[in-house]
Amino acid sequence: MQRSTPGDVAYTWIIGLLAGLGILILIGPVLVVIATSFTTSQTLKFPPPGLSLRWYGELFNPARSAQIHTAALNSLWVAGLATAIGGVLAVLAALAISRVARPSARVLEASFLSPLVLPTLSYGLAALMFFSVLGIRPSLNLLIAGHLVVIAPFVFRTTLASLSQLDPALLEASANLGASRLYGFRRITLPLIAPGIAAGCFLAFISSMDNVPVSLFLSTARTAMLPIRMWGMMETTLDVRIAAIAGVLILATLILMIVMDRLTGLTRRMSG
Amino acid sequence: MAAAAAASGGVPGARVDWRLAAPLGLTYLAFFAAPFAILLGISFYADAEQTRLGLDSWTKFYGDAFYRKVIFDTLKLGVFAVLATTLLAYPLALVFRASGPRVQRLLIFIILMPLLTSVVIRTFAWIVILAREGVLNQTLMGLGLTATPLNLLQTELGLVIALTQIEMPLMLLPLLTIMNQMDQNLVDASRALGASKWRTFFRVILPLTLPGWIAGATLVFASATTAFISQSVIGGARLVYLPSLIWQQSMVVYNWPFAAVASLTLLFTVLAGIMALGWLGRFARTS
């Protein structure tokens, strides 16, 4: 290594400062919201004048927050079913094209991943028009169909990645030892790709819970979804209960994330 | 059975097992491709009541300077979000690369945390921070950097700041992956041969990590241009982007053909951005 020049010192400082700013900007808002959720005040003052569980009490009070509870249950139901159905379809599709080098497989792969980059807001409006042309009235089932399409790519991608790391020799060995293909799949392939499937399902579930573009067009007052309800609260009143919802969601996500990390090495998987 | 066959088939010339691909494929045809076809069809109605066919919705949209500005502003917002996330994500990725495993795990956690926090909540956080009496103005005034509170909400600057946080994990994850795969010997060689750190960054690290950056930039661009909640809540009524225009035309004015044109325009805008980035990638590889 050579001696540090002033330029090198400046490089180290600038990179360090920008990285620090990056970390601050990433976690700052999350911390601010959590702190705000414990405020005693009527408004979104930061720092809070005093700490209390007042807004969590409001949030969990069935009489005061019934609409929020309905929206949260709707969101959980839709996210659960969309992840389950979309997950199965995506795993099957990943099995179908893994290790196939043909152009047809690449085309399928790109199509199945396309909701990740195509604007889902355009898709939300398209889905609304489609169902209204068909004369189908809005319901939670429509929301499940819409969410399923935009969250299946998460499972598809992680399953495909797991399959690409699977050693084919393992299955050949099991076949040579007389195992049927189904048996080999059940006892060898599935256990080895299960962490990938689980990580994908976790991401799919979270992104369905958080989906705005599709829910915006397909949900109605009767089938309200949590993010849309929160958007409405934010547009009109800037209700402090939003911060309390944030607190609950962040805690739930954190717990889920730690569990998933233990089970599947989620953080390793996501960093490649 | 078929499942195992597909999974084990590492052989050259392996075929797509259509029986397994069909369920997702058909679902996509029915619930993804068909809706877009309907959207395209509706855009060719000339009037809001959808009685007359014609190109009027298209000509009205592209003939009006206001709507052309909306398209331009949407593109600009996507580009600014990519630039801002790049400026912070590269240094963070470099620090990540230089850190030990414990710090790396902590950094991954910090990066994933906002990604797993609802977009609505992240936007809400930025209202608390950017408001006139918000955290940022209090800090700036406390440090004596500004005498009067800055207006950050309902400005493009405020929106770009918020989107930088909201989209940064999308830039960071592919960038971290490729940084980890980069050969340290190349960096060391550049330094040993006398290149400064800046030169090493621009001539060695940047080109080697460009594919990761392109993947990240694609996601950030696609996401920032369609971030309806952040655009409408932080941008307010004064700043109009394609998503809020689509919302207003479809759900407030009920001009579906016009909303369809705006929606397809958003789709083309995003595709154009993705293609431009892809072209940049090819260009970078050949030069």
mmCIF file of N, CA and C in Angstrom, chain A residues 2 7-8 11-12 15 18-19 22-23 25-27 29 33 44 46-47 89 92-93 95-96 99-100 102 104 108 112 114-115 117-119 121-123 125-126 129-130 132 149 153 171 181 185 210 212 216-217 230-231 234 246 249-250 253-254 257 261 267 270-271, chain B residues 4-9 13-15 17-18 20-21 23 27-28 30-32 34-35 39 88 91 94-95 105 108-110 112-114 116 118-119 121 124-126 135 138 165 168 173 177 191 194-195 197-198 222 226 228-229 232-233 243 247 250 256 263 267 270:
data_model
loop_
_atom_site.group_PDB
_atom_site.id
_atom_site.type_symbol
_atom_site.label_atom_id
_atom_site.label_comp_id
_atom_site.label_asym_id
_atom_site.label_seq_id
_atom_site.Cartn_x
_atom_site.Cartn_y
_atom_site.Cartn_z
ATOM 1 N N GLN A 2 0.373 2.233 -0.699
ATOM 2 C CA GLN A 2 1.119 3.487 -0.781
ATOM 3 C C GLN A 2 0.694 4.423 0.353
ATOM 4 N N GLY A 7 -6.122 13.381 -1.408
ATOM 5 C CA GLY A 7 -7.294 12.909 -2.144
ATOM 6 C C GLY A 7 -7.862 11.645 -1.532
ATOM 7 N N ASP A 8 -6.957 10.737 -1.119
ATOM 8 C CA ASP A 8 -7.409 9.491 -0.503
ATOM 9 C C ASP A 8 -8.099 9.741 0.823
ATOM 10 N N TYR A 11 -11.444 11.034 0.151
ATOM 11 C CA TYR A 11 -12.291 9.927 -0.302
ATOM 12 C C TYR A 11 -12.884 9.191 0.905
ATOM 13 N N THR A 12 -11.997 8.826 1.853
ATOM 14 C CA THR A 12 -12.445 8.095 3.028
ATOM 15 C C THR A 12 -13.495 8.891 3.794
ATOM 16 N N ILE A 15 -16.869 9.221 1.672
ATOM 17 C CA ILE A 15 -17.602 7.944 1.679
ATOM 18 C C ILE A 15 -18.212 7.703 3.061
ATOM 19 N N LEU A 18 -21.206 10.148 3.705
ATOM 20 C CA LEU A 18 -22.389 9.800 2.923
ATOM 21 C C LEU A 18 -23.029 8.503 3.434
ATOM 22 N N ALA A 19 -22.185 7.533 3.805
ATOM 23 C CA ALA A 19 -22.722 6.282 4.342
ATOM 24 C C ALA A 19 -23.471 6.553 5.646
ATOM 25 N N GLY A 22 -26.662 8.028 4.863
ATOM 26 C CA GLY A 22 -27.524 6.964 4.331
ATOM 27 C C GLY A 22 -28.188 6.181 5.454
ATOM 28 N N ILE A 23 -27.387 5.813 6.479
ATOM 29 C CA ILE A 23 -27.941 5.052 7.604
ATOM 30 C C ILE A 23 -28.967 5.899 8.350
ATOM 31 N N ILE A 25 -30.795 8.350 7.218
ATOM 32 C CA ILE A 25 -32.012 8.545 6.451
ATOM 33 C C ILE A 25 -32.832 7.245 6.387
ATOM 34 N N LEU A 26 -32.139 6.086 6.503
ATOM 35 C CA LEU A 26 -32.857 4.810 6.472
ATOM 36 C C LEU A 26 -33.628 4.562 7.758
ATOM 37 N N ILE A 27 -32.970 4.779 8.909
ATOM 38 C CA ILE A 27 -33.647 4.404 10.157
ATOM 39 C C ILE A 27 -34.279 5.582 10.874
ATOM 40 N N PRO A 29 -36.541 7.919 10.076
ATOM 41 C CA PRO A 29 -37.999 7.989 10.029
ATOM 42 C C PRO A 29 -38.692 6.898 10.849
ATOM 43 N N VAL A 33 -41.229 7.753 13.980
ATOM 44 C CA VAL A 33 -42.613 7.285 14.064
ATOM 45 C C VAL A 33 -42.859 6.517 15.361
ATOM 46 N N LEU A 44 -49.036 15.566 16.183
ATOM 47 C CA LEU A 44 -47.842 14.818 15.829
ATOM 48 C C LEU A 44 -46.588 15.591 16.159
ATOM 49 N N PHE A 46 -42.925 16.319 17.507
ATOM 50 C CA PHE A 46 -41.708 15.579 17.806
ATOM 51 C C PHE A 46 -40.643 16.544 18.275
ATOM 52 N N PRO A 47 -39.930 16.300 19.339
ATOM 53 C CA PRO A 47 -40.127 15.144 20.238
ATOM 54 C C PRO A 47 -41.424 15.255 21.023
ATOM 55 N N LEU A 89 -48.542 -21.772 -6.896
ATOM 56 C CA LEU A 89 -48.408 -21.602 -8.349
ATOM 57 C C LEU A 89 -46.978 -21.212 -8.724
ATOM 58 N N LEU A 92 -44.504 -24.189 -8.395
ATOM 59 C CA LEU A 92 -44.670 -25.089 -9.544
ATOM 60 C C LEU A 92 -43.995 -24.502 -10.782
ATOM 61 N N ALA A 93 -44.234 -23.197 -11.016
ATOM 62 C CA ALA A 93 -43.662 -22.556 -12.205
ATOM 63 C C ALA A 93 -42.139 -22.549 -12.129
ATOM 64 N N LEU A 95 -40.269 -24.750 -10.575
ATOM 65 C CA LEU A 95 -39.818 -26.119 -10.846
ATOM 66 C C LEU A 95 -39.834 -26.397 -12.349
ATOM 67 N N ALA A 96 -40.831 -25.828 -13.033
ATOM 68 C CA ALA A 96 -40.981 -26.111 -14.465
ATOM 69 C C ALA A 96 -39.829 -25.547 -15.290
ATOM 70 N N ARG A 99 -33.248 -24.808 -14.500
ATOM 71 C CA ARG A 99 -32.248 -25.564 -15.270
ATOM 72 C C ARG A 99 -32.600 -25.757 -16.732
ATOM 73 N N VAL A 100 -33.583 -25.025 -17.218
ATOM 74 C CA VAL A 100 -33.861 -25.074 -18.650
ATOM 75 C C VAL A 100 -33.224 -23.846 -19.274
ATOM 76 N N ARG A 102 -33.414 -23.005 -22.490
ATOM 77 C CA ARG A 102 -34.063 -22.588 -23.738
ATOM 78 C C ARG A 102 -34.648 -21.187 -23.646
ATOM 79 N N SER A 104 -37.544 -20.233 -24.468
ATOM 80 C CA SER A 104 -38.920 -20.259 -23.956
ATOM 81 C C SER A 104 -38.931 -20.112 -22.438
ATOM 82 N N LEU A 108 -40.650 -17.060 -20.232
ATOM 83 C CA LEU A 108 -41.562 -17.315 -19.110
ATOM 84 C C LEU A 108 -41.045 -16.654 -17.839
ATOM 85 N N PHE A 112 -43.097 -13.913 -15.713
ATOM 86 C CA PHE A 112 -43.521 -14.153 -14.327
ATOM 87 C C PHE A 112 -42.937 -13.107 -13.374
ATOM 88 N N SER A 114 -42.391 -9.932 -14.338
ATOM 89 C CA SER A 114 -42.715 -8.585 -14.820
ATOM 90 C C SER A 114 -43.479 -7.700 -13.817
ATOM 91 N N PRO A 115 -44.357 -8.249 -12.953
ATOM 92 C CA PRO A 115 -45.024 -7.327 -12.014
ATOM 93 C C PRO A 115 -44.070 -6.597 -11.079
ATOM 94 N N VAL A 117 -41.442 -4.915 -11.997
ATOM 95 C CA VAL A 117 -41.008 -3.641 -12.572
ATOM 96 C C VAL A 117 -42.108 -2.882 -13.313
ATOM 97 N N LEU A 118 -43.083 -3.600 -13.874
ATOM 98 C CA LEU A 118 -44.174 -2.879 -14.529
ATOM 99 C C LEU A 118 -44.969 -2.129 -13.469
ATOM 100 N N PRO A 119 -45.463 -0.928 -13.801
ATOM 101 C CA PRO A 119 -46.177 -0.168 -12.772
ATOM 102 C C PRO A 119 -47.469 -0.885 -12.351
ATOM 103 N N LEU A 121 -49.615 0.232 -10.476
ATOM 104 C CA LEU A 121 -50.724 1.188 -10.448
ATOM 105 C C LEU A 121 -51.510 1.097 -11.764
ATOM 106 N N SER A 122 -50.785 0.990 -12.872
ATOM 107 C CA SER A 122 -51.453 0.796 -14.161
ATOM 108 C C SER A 122 -52.235 -0.507 -14.139
ATOM 109 N N TYR A 123 -51.627 -1.537 -13.528
ATOM 110 C CA TYR A 123 -52.313 -2.816 -13.440
ATOM 111 C C TYR A 123 -53.578 -2.704 -12.595
ATOM 112 N N LEU A 125 -55.628 -0.193 -12.176
ATOM 113 C CA LEU A 125 -56.703 0.395 -12.969
ATOM 114 C C LEU A 125 -57.185 -0.594 -14.034
ATOM 115 N N ALA A 126 -56.219 -1.298 -14.677
ATOM 116 C CA ALA A 126 -56.579 -2.286 -15.700
ATOM 117 C C ALA A 126 -57.479 -3.362 -15.094
ATOM 118 N N MET A 129 -61.016 -2.055 -14.559
ATOM 119 C CA MET A 129 -61.748 -1.991 -15.824
ATOM 120 C C MET A 129 -62.143 -3.395 -16.291
ATOM 121 N N PHE A 130 -61.211 -4.327 -16.164
ATOM 122 C CA PHE A 130 -61.441 -5.713 -16.585
ATOM 123 C C PHE A 130 -62.631 -6.315 -15.836
ATOM 124 N N SER A 132 -64.944 -4.778 -14.221
ATOM 125 C CA SER A 132 -66.200 -4.067 -14.428
ATOM 126 C C SER A 132 -66.775 -4.382 -15.816
ATOM 127 N N VAL A 149 -51.388 -11.973 -8.291
ATOM 128 C CA VAL A 149 -50.593 -11.727 -9.498
ATOM 129 C C VAL A 149 -49.356 -10.878 -9.190
ATOM 130 N N PRO A 153 -44.354 -13.167 -7.956
ATOM 131 C CA PRO A 153 -42.944 -13.086 -8.374
ATOM 132 C C PRO A 153 -41.940 -13.215 -7.233
ATOM 133 N N LEU A 171 -30.340 -35.965 -6.409
ATOM 134 C CA LEU A 171 -31.535 -36.619 -6.926
ATOM 135 C C LEU A 171 -31.167 -37.849 -7.753
ATOM 136 N N ARG A 181 -39.568 -40.656 -8.339
ATOM 137 C CA ARG A 181 -39.331 -39.228 -8.522
ATOM 138 C C ARG A 181 -40.099 -38.406 -7.504
ATOM 139 N N PHE A 185 -38.589 -35.918 -4.766
ATOM 140 C CA PHE A 185 -39.017 -34.526 -4.640
ATOM 141 C C PHE A 185 -39.384 -34.209 -3.195
ATOM 142 N N ASP A 210 -48.882 -4.490 2.401
ATOM 143 C CA ASP A 210 -48.493 -3.117 2.143
ATOM 144 C C ASP A 210 -48.984 -2.618 0.779
ATOM 145 N N VAL A 212 -50.618 -0.932 -2.117
ATOM 146 C CA VAL A 212 -51.498 0.198 -2.370
ATOM 147 C C VAL A 212 -52.058 0.171 -3.795
ATOM 148 N N LEU A 216 -56.018 0.082 -4.110
ATOM 149 C CA LEU A 216 -56.579 1.406 -4.345
ATOM 150 C C LEU A 216 -57.771 1.326 -5.299
ATOM 151 N N PHE A 217 -57.640 0.503 -6.339
ATOM 152 C CA PHE A 217 -58.689 0.439 -7.350
ATOM 153 C C PHE A 217 -59.702 -0.665 -7.078
ATOM 154 N N MET A 230 -55.409 3.784 6.029
ATOM 155 C CA MET A 230 -54.405 4.679 6.616
ATOM 156 C C MET A 230 -54.158 5.891 5.726
ATOM 157 N N TRP A 231 -54.155 5.668 4.425
ATOM 158 C CA TRP A 231 -53.988 6.790 3.499
ATOM 159 C C TRP A 231 -55.119 7.789 3.698
ATOM 160 N N MET A 234 -54.580 9.753 6.740
ATOM 161 C CA MET A 234 -53.485 10.697 6.574
ATOM 162 C C MET A 234 -53.922 11.918 5.762
ATOM 163 N N ALA A 246 -48.443 2.076 13.089
ATOM 164 C CA ALA A 246 -47.064 1.869 12.653
ATOM 165 C C ALA A 246 -46.284 1.093 13.702
ATOM 166 N N LEU A 249 -47.347 -2.550 13.567
ATOM 167 C CA LEU A 249 -46.862 -3.218 12.353
ATOM 168 C C LEU A 249 -45.353 -3.433 12.402
ATOM 169 N N ILE A 250 -44.626 -2.406 12.897
ATOM 170 C CA ILE A 250 -43.170 -2.532 12.957
ATOM 171 C C ILE A 250 -42.777 -3.655 13.916
ATOM 172 N N THR A 253 -43.619 -7.005 12.285
ATOM 173 C CA THR A 253 -42.676 -7.304 11.211
ATOM 174 C C THR A 253 -41.329 -7.731 11.776
ATOM 175 N N LEU A 254 -40.927 -7.008 12.837
ATOM 176 C CA LEU A 254 -39.637 -7.298 13.467
ATOM 177 C C LEU A 254 -39.618 -8.732 13.986
ATOM 178 N N MET A 257 -39.593 -11.117 11.171
ATOM 179 C CA MET A 257 -38.313 -11.092 10.493
ATOM 180 C C MET A 257 -37.271 -11.899 11.273
ATOM 181 N N ASP A 261 -35.517 -15.143 9.959
ATOM 182 C CA ASP A 261 -34.065 -15.171 9.856
ATOM 183 C C ASP A 261 -33.516 -16.442 10.483
ATOM 184 N N THR A 267 -31.719 -12.766 6.038
ATOM 185 C CA THR A 267 -30.802 -11.653 5.773
ATOM 186 C C THR A 267 -29.682 -12.104 4.831
ATOM 187 N N MET A 270 -31.178 -12.337 1.323
ATOM 188 C CA MET A 270 -31.486 -11.076 0.663
ATOM 189 C C MET A 270 -30.226 -10.308 0.298
ATOM 190 N N SER A 271 -29.126 -10.611 0.978
ATOM 191 C CA SER A 271 -27.896 -9.921 0.592
ATOM 192 C C SER A 271 -27.195 -10.720 -0.501
ATOM 193 N N ALA B 4 -40.249 -33.477 -9.685
ATOM 194 C CA ALA B 4 -38.899 -33.983 -9.454
ATOM 195 C C ALA B 4 -38.125 -34.003 -10.764
ATOM 196 N N ALA B 5 -38.792 -34.347 -11.852
ATOM 197 C CA ALA B 5 -38.130 -34.407 -13.146
ATOM 198 C C ALA B 5 -37.568 -33.046 -13.517
ATOM 199 N N ALA B 6 -38.381 -32.009 -13.299
ATOM 200 C CA ALA B 6 -37.943 -30.665 -13.676
ATOM 201 C C ALA B 6 -36.788 -30.219 -12.799
ATOM 202 N N ALA B 7 -36.886 -30.542 -11.511
ATOM 203 C CA ALA B 7 -35.878 -30.051 -10.588
ATOM 204 C C ALA B 7 -34.549 -30.747 -10.808
ATOM 205 N N SER B 8 -34.603 -32.021 -11.212
ATOM 206 C CA SER B 8 -33.361 -32.765 -11.341
ATOM 207 C C SER B 8 -32.731 -32.560 -12.716
ATOM 208 N N GLY B 9 -33.492 -31.984 -13.625
ATOM 209 C CA GLY B 9 -33.045 -31.945 -15.012
ATOM 210 C C GLY B 9 -31.963 -30.926 -15.282
ATOM 211 N N GLY B 13 -30.491 -29.213 -22.925
ATOM 212 C CA GLY B 13 -31.643 -29.539 -23.758
ATOM 213 C C GLY B 13 -32.875 -29.875 -22.941
ATOM 214 N N ALA B 14 -32.826 -29.634 -21.625
ATOM 215 C CA ALA B 14 -34.003 -29.879 -20.800
ATOM 216 C C ALA B 14 -35.139 -28.983 -21.273
ATOM 217 N N ARG B 15 -36.366 -29.495 -21.195
ATOM 218 C CA ARG B 15 -37.507 -28.755 -21.698
ATOM 219 C C ARG B 15 -38.321 -28.170 -20.558
ATOM 220 N N ASP B 17 -41.303 -27.786 -18.386
ATOM 221 C CA ASP B 17 -42.407 -28.693 -18.081
ATOM 222 C C ASP B 17 -43.694 -27.872 -18.035
ATOM 223 N N TRP B 18 -44.400 -27.884 -19.158
ATOM 224 C CA TRP B 18 -45.551 -26.993 -19.291
ATOM 225 C C TRP B 18 -46.648 -27.307 -18.301
ATOM 226 N N LEU B 20 -46.376 -27.919 -15.278
ATOM 227 C CA LEU B 20 -46.123 -27.212 -14.016
ATOM 228 C C LEU B 20 -46.173 -25.696 -14.190
ATOM 229 N N ALA B 21 -45.824 -25.242 -15.392
ATOM 230 C CA ALA B 21 -45.811 -23.798 -15.627
ATOM 231 C C ALA B 21 -47.209 -23.275 -15.921
ATOM 232 N N PRO B 23 -50.330 -23.547 -14.527
ATOM 233 C CA PRO B 23 -51.228 -22.852 -13.575
ATOM 234 C C PRO B 23 -50.895 -21.372 -13.405
ATOM 235 N N THR B 27 -53.031 -18.180 -14.973
ATOM 236 C CA THR B 27 -53.471 -17.137 -14.042
ATOM 237 C C THR B 27 -53.016 -15.762 -14.541
ATOM 238 N N TYR B 28 -51.774 -15.701 -15.024
ATOM 239 C CA TYR B 28 -51.257 -14.428 -15.535
ATOM 240 C C TYR B 28 -52.002 -13.982 -16.782
ATOM 241 N N ALA B 30 -55.129 -14.701 -17.543
ATOM 242 C CA ALA B 30 -56.496 -14.307 -17.184
ATOM 243 C C ALA B 30 -56.531 -13.034 -16.360
ATOM 244 N N PHE B 31 -55.608 -12.909 -15.414
ATOM 245 C CA PHE B 31 -55.709 -11.796 -14.462
ATOM 246 C C PHE B 31 -54.654 -10.720 -14.639
ATOM 247 N N PHE B 32 -53.727 -10.894 -15.579
ATOM 248 C CA PHE B 32 -52.700 -9.876 -15.762
ATOM 249 C C PHE B 32 -52.705 -9.364 -17.201
ATOM 250 N N ALA B 34 -54.965 -10.093 -19.698
ATOM 251 C CA ALA B 34 -56.301 -9.691 -20.159
ATOM 252 C C ALA B 34 -56.693 -8.297 -19.655
ATOM 253 N N PRO B 35 -56.482 -7.984 -18.370
ATOM 254 C CA PRO B 35 -56.798 -6.623 -17.931
ATOM 255 C C PRO B 35 -56.063 -5.539 -18.720
ATOM 256 N N LEU B 39 -57.604 -2.507 -20.854
ATOM 257 C CA LEU B 39 -57.161 -1.123 -20.638
ATOM 258 C C LEU B 39 -56.827 -0.456 -21.970
ATOM 259 N N LEU B 88 -26.134 7.894 -1.989
ATOM 260 C CA LEU B 88 -26.010 7.374 -0.631
ATOM 261 C C LEU B 88 -25.754 5.869 -0.605
ATOM 262 N N PRO B 91 -21.723 4.671 -1.199
ATOM 263 C CA PRO B 91 -20.878 4.732 -0.001
ATOM 264 C C PRO B 91 -21.282 3.678 1.038
ATOM 265 N N LEU B 94 -19.989 0.373 0.010
ATOM 266 C CA LEU B 94 -18.531 0.279 0.196
ATOM 267 C C LEU B 94 -18.186 0.028 1.658
ATOM 268 N N VAL B 95 -18.898 0.728 2.556
ATOM 269 C CA VAL B 95 -18.672 0.517 3.987
ATOM 270 C C VAL B 95 -19.066 -0.909 4.362
ATOM 271 N N ARG B 105 -24.222 -7.868 9.335
ATOM 272 C CA ARG B 105 -25.566 -8.325 9.694
ATOM 273 C C ARG B 105 -26.412 -7.163 10.202
ATOM 274 N N ILE B 108 -27.442 -5.023 7.244
ATOM 275 C CA ILE B 108 -28.522 -5.670 6.491
ATOM 276 C C ILE B 108 -29.852 -5.425 7.202
ATOM 277 N N PHE B 109 -29.805 -5.535 8.518
ATOM 278 C CA PHE B 109 -31.015 -5.328 9.306
ATOM 279 C C PHE B 109 -31.531 -3.895 9.135
ATOM 280 N N ILE B 110 -30.609 -2.931 9.205
ATOM 281 C CA ILE B 110 -30.973 -1.522 9.040
ATOM 282 C C ILE B 110 -31.534 -1.271 7.648
ATOM 283 N N LEU B 112 -33.015 -3.615 5.687
ATOM 284 C CA LEU B 112 -34.284 -4.327 5.473
ATOM 285 C C LEU B 112 -35.432 -3.709 6.257
ATOM 286 N N MET B 113 -35.121 -3.128 7.410
ATOM 287 C CA MET B 113 -36.172 -2.619 8.290
ATOM 288 C C MET B 113 -37.137 -1.665 7.576
ATOM 289 N N PRO B 114 -36.617 -0.628 6.899
ATOM 290 C CA PRO B 114 -37.580 0.260 6.216
ATOM 291 C C PRO B 114 -38.325 -0.450 5.090
ATOM 292 N N LEU B 116 -39.420 -3.337 5.070
ATOM 293 C CA LEU B 116 -40.504 -4.137 5.613
ATOM 294 C C LEU B 116 -41.492 -3.287 6.404
ATOM 295 N N SER B 118 -44.409 -0.515 6.190
ATOM 296 C CA SER B 118 -45.363 -0.087 5.170
ATOM 297 C C SER B 118 -44.989 1.251 4.527
ATOM 298 N N VAL B 119 -45.162 1.329 3.213
ATOM 299 C CA VAL B 119 -44.891 2.566 2.476
ATOM 300 C C VAL B 119 -45.714 3.721 3.047
ATOM 301 N N ILE B 121 -46.625 4.130 6.099
ATOM 302 C CA ILE B 121 -46.025 4.574 7.355
ATOM 303 C C ILE B 121 -44.737 5.359 7.101
ATOM 304 N N PHE B 124 -45.800 8.703 6.130
ATOM 305 C CA PHE B 124 -46.294 9.376 7.336
ATOM 306 C C PHE B 124 -45.119 9.919 8.148
ATOM 307 N N ALA B 125 -44.061 9.107 8.285
ATOM 308 C CA ALA B 125 -42.881 9.535 9.040
ATOM 309 C C ALA B 125 -42.299 10.808 8.444
ATOM 310 N N TRP B 126 -42.273 10.870 7.124
ATOM 311 C CA TRP B 126 -41.674 12.037 6.483
ATOM 312 C C TRP B 126 -42.528 13.290 6.656
ATOM 313 N N VAL B 135 -39.128 17.781 12.640
ATOM 314 C CA VAL B 135 -37.808 17.471 13.183
ATOM 315 C C VAL B 135 -36.704 18.196 12.416
ATOM 316 N N GLN B 138 -36.686 22.005 13.024
ATOM 317 C CA GLN B 138 -36.235 22.276 14.393
ATOM 318 C C GLN B 138 -34.727 22.139 14.491
ATOM 319 N N GLN B 165 -35.344 7.659 0.993
ATOM 320 C CA GLN B 165 -35.427 6.629 2.028
ATOM 321 C C GLN B 165 -36.304 5.475 1.591
ATOM 322 N N MET B 168 -34.477 3.448 -1.133
ATOM 323 C CA MET B 168 -33.063 3.083 -1.017
ATOM 324 C C MET B 168 -32.809 1.575 -0.857
ATOM 325 N N LEU B 173 -29.927 -3.528 -2.087
ATOM 326 C CA LEU B 173 -29.836 -4.989 -2.070
ATOM 327 C C LEU B 173 -29.076 -5.554 -3.271
ATOM 328 N N THR B 177 -25.156 -7.265 -3.135
ATOM 329 C CA THR B 177 -24.894 -8.596 -3.687
ATOM 330 C C THR B 177 -23.687 -8.562 -4.602
ATOM 331 N N ARG B 191 -4.717 -0.291 -6.480
ATOM 332 C CA ARG B 191 -4.062 0.540 -5.474
ATOM 333 C C ARG B 191 -2.555 0.333 -5.514
ATOM 334 N N GLY B 194 -0.584 2.179 -7.946
ATOM 335 C CA GLY B 194 -0.460 3.617 -7.759
ATOM 336 C C GLY B 194 -1.699 4.433 -8.032
ATOM 337 N N ALA B 195 -2.837 3.786 -8.322
ATOM 338 C CA ALA B 195 -4.061 4.552 -8.554
ATOM 339 C C ALA B 195 -4.583 5.106 -7.228
ATOM 340 N N LYS B 197 -7.529 6.420 -4.526
ATOM 341 C CA LYS B 197 -8.791 5.773 -4.173
ATOM 342 C C LYS B 197 -9.900 6.209 -5.108
ATOM 343 N N TRP B 198 -9.898 7.481 -5.486
ATOM 344 C CA TRP B 198 -10.934 7.983 -6.399
ATOM 345 C C TRP B 198 -10.863 7.274 -7.735
ATOM 346 N N ALA B 222 -38.719 2.467 -11.375
ATOM 347 C CA ALA B 222 -40.083 1.949 -11.548
ATOM 348 C C ALA B 222 -40.928 2.264 -10.328
ATOM 349 N N THR B 226 -44.104 5.493 -9.715
ATOM 350 C CA THR B 226 -45.470 5.033 -9.467
ATOM 351 C C THR B 226 -45.866 5.148 -7.998
ATOM 352 N N PHE B 228 -47.673 6.368 -5.664
ATOM 353 C CA PHE B 228 -48.861 7.208 -5.558
ATOM 354 C C PHE B 228 -49.028 7.854 -4.182
ATOM 355 N N ILE B 229 -48.901 7.048 -3.117
ATOM 356 C CA ILE B 229 -49.139 7.570 -1.768
ATOM 357 C C ILE B 229 -48.164 8.699 -1.429
ATOM 358 N N SER B 232 -48.811 11.803 -3.584
ATOM 359 C CA SER B 232 -50.017 12.577 -3.292
ATOM 360 C C SER B 232 -49.968 13.184 -1.901
ATOM 361 N N VAL B 233 -49.390 12.473 -0.918
ATOM 362 C CA VAL B 233 -49.398 13.001 0.444
ATOM 363 C C VAL B 233 -48.303 14.053 0.644
ATOM 364 N N PRO B 243 -49.373 9.072 -11.633
ATOM 365 C CA PRO B 243 -50.278 8.276 -10.788
ATOM 366 C C PRO B 243 -51.460 9.067 -10.228
ATOM 367 N N TRP B 247 -55.448 8.456 -10.945
ATOM 368 C CA TRP B 247 -56.422 8.327 -9.864
ATOM 369 C C TRP B 247 -57.567 9.319 -10.051
ATOM 370 N N SER B 250 -59.759 8.534 -13.162
ATOM 371 C CA SER B 250 -60.558 7.310 -13.122
ATOM 372 C C SER B 250 -61.579 7.309 -11.997
ATOM 373 N N TRP B 256 -62.853 7.242 -17.972
ATOM 374 C CA TRP B 256 -62.030 6.034 -18.047
ATOM 375 C C TRP B 256 -61.117 5.991 -19.273
ATOM 376 N N SER B 263 -52.699 5.909 -17.915
ATOM 377 C CA SER B 263 -52.162 4.685 -17.317
ATOM 378 C C SER B 263 -51.169 4.003 -18.260
ATOM 379 N N LEU B 267 -47.071 3.336 -18.019
ATOM 380 C CA LEU B 267 -46.442 2.063 -18.390
ATOM 381 C C LEU B 267 -45.299 2.292 -19.379
ATOM 382 N N VAL B 270 -42.277 4.043 -17.693
ATOM 383 C CA VAL B 270 -41.463 3.121 -16.908
ATOM 384 C C VAL B 270 -40.660 2.200 -17.828
#
